XYZ file of C-alpha atoms in Angstrom:
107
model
C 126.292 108.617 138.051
C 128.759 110.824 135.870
C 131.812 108.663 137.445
C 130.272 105.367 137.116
C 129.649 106.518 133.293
C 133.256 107.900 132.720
C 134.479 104.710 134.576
C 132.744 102.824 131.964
C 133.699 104.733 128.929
C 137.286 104.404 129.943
C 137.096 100.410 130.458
C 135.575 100.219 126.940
C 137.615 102.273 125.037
C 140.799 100.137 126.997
C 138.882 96.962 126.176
C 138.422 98.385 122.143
C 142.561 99.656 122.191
C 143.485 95.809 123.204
C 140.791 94.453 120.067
C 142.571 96.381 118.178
C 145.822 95.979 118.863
C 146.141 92.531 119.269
C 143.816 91.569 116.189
C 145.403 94.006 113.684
C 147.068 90.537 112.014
C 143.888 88.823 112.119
C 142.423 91.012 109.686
C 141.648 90.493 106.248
C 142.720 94.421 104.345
C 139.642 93.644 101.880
C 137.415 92.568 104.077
C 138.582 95.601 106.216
C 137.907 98.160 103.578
C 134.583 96.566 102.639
C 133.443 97.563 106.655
C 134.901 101.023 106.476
C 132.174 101.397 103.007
C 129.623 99.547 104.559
C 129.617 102.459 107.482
C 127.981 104.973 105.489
C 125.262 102.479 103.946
C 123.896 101.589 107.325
C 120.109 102.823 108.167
C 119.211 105.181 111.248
C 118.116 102.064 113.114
C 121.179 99.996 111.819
C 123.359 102.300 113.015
C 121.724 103.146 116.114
C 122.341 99.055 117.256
C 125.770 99.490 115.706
C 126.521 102.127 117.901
C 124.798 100.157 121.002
C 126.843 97.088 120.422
C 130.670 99.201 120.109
C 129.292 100.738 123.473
C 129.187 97.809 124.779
C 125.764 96.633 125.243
C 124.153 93.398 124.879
C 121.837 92.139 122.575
C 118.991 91.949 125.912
C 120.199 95.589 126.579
C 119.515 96.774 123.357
C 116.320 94.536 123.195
C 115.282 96.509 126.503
C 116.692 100.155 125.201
C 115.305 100.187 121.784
C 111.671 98.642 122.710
C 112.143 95.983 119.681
C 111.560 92.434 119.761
C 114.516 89.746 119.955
C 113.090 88.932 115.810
C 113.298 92.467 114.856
C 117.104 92.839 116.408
C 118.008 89.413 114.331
C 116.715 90.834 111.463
C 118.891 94.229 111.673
C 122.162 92.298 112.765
C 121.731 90.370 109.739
C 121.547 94.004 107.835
C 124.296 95.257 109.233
C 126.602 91.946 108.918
C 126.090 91.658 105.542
C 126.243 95.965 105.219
C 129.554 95.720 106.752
C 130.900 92.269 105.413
C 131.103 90.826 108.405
C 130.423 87.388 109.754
C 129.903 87.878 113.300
C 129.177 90.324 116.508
C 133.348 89.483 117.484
C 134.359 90.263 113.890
C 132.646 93.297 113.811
C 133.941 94.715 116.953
C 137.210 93.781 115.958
C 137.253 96.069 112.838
C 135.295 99.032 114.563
C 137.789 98.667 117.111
C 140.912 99.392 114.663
C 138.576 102.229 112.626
C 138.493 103.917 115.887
C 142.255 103.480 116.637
C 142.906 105.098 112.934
C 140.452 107.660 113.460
C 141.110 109.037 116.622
C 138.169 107.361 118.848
C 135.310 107.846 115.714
C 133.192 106.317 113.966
């Protein structure tokens, strides 16, 4: 179990160094500095699915983890897109995955 986890954590945090690398052009400083404020204004429960999604999990997963229905997830991803001034799930990752490049793996 510990080795299948650590396997995992390693393949994400490769999969969120190539995000970030290879989208650093792609983004938009602004828009950037907009998600790195919109951090601290997330809820407990926002944050909690935040934290789901940049560990990889799915929207069923976190559906299934958190006990919430499929409405009740819509309703916080639309919290935390517009918290974090984001458009999309792909967007999103894409600047958590450079705020955890310039901030040594944390967010």
């Amino acid at each position: 179990e510990l080795e299948k986890a650590e396997a995992e954590l390693s393949r994400v945090q490769s999969e969120i160094e190539k995000l970030s690398y290879s989208r650093k052009n792609e983004i938009n400083p602004d828009d950037y500095e907009n998600f790195v404020m919109g951090i601290d204004m997330l809820t407990k429960s926002e944050r909690n699915i935040f934290e789901m999604y940049l560990a990889g999990k799915t929207a069923k997963e976190i559906i299934e983890a958190t006990g919430i229905k499929e409405s009740t997830l819509k309703f916080h991803n639309s919290n935390i897109y517009e918290k974090l001034g984001v458009a999309s799930r792909k967007q999103m990752l894409r600047y958590a995955a450079l705020y955890t490049q310039e901030n040594g793996g944390k967010i």
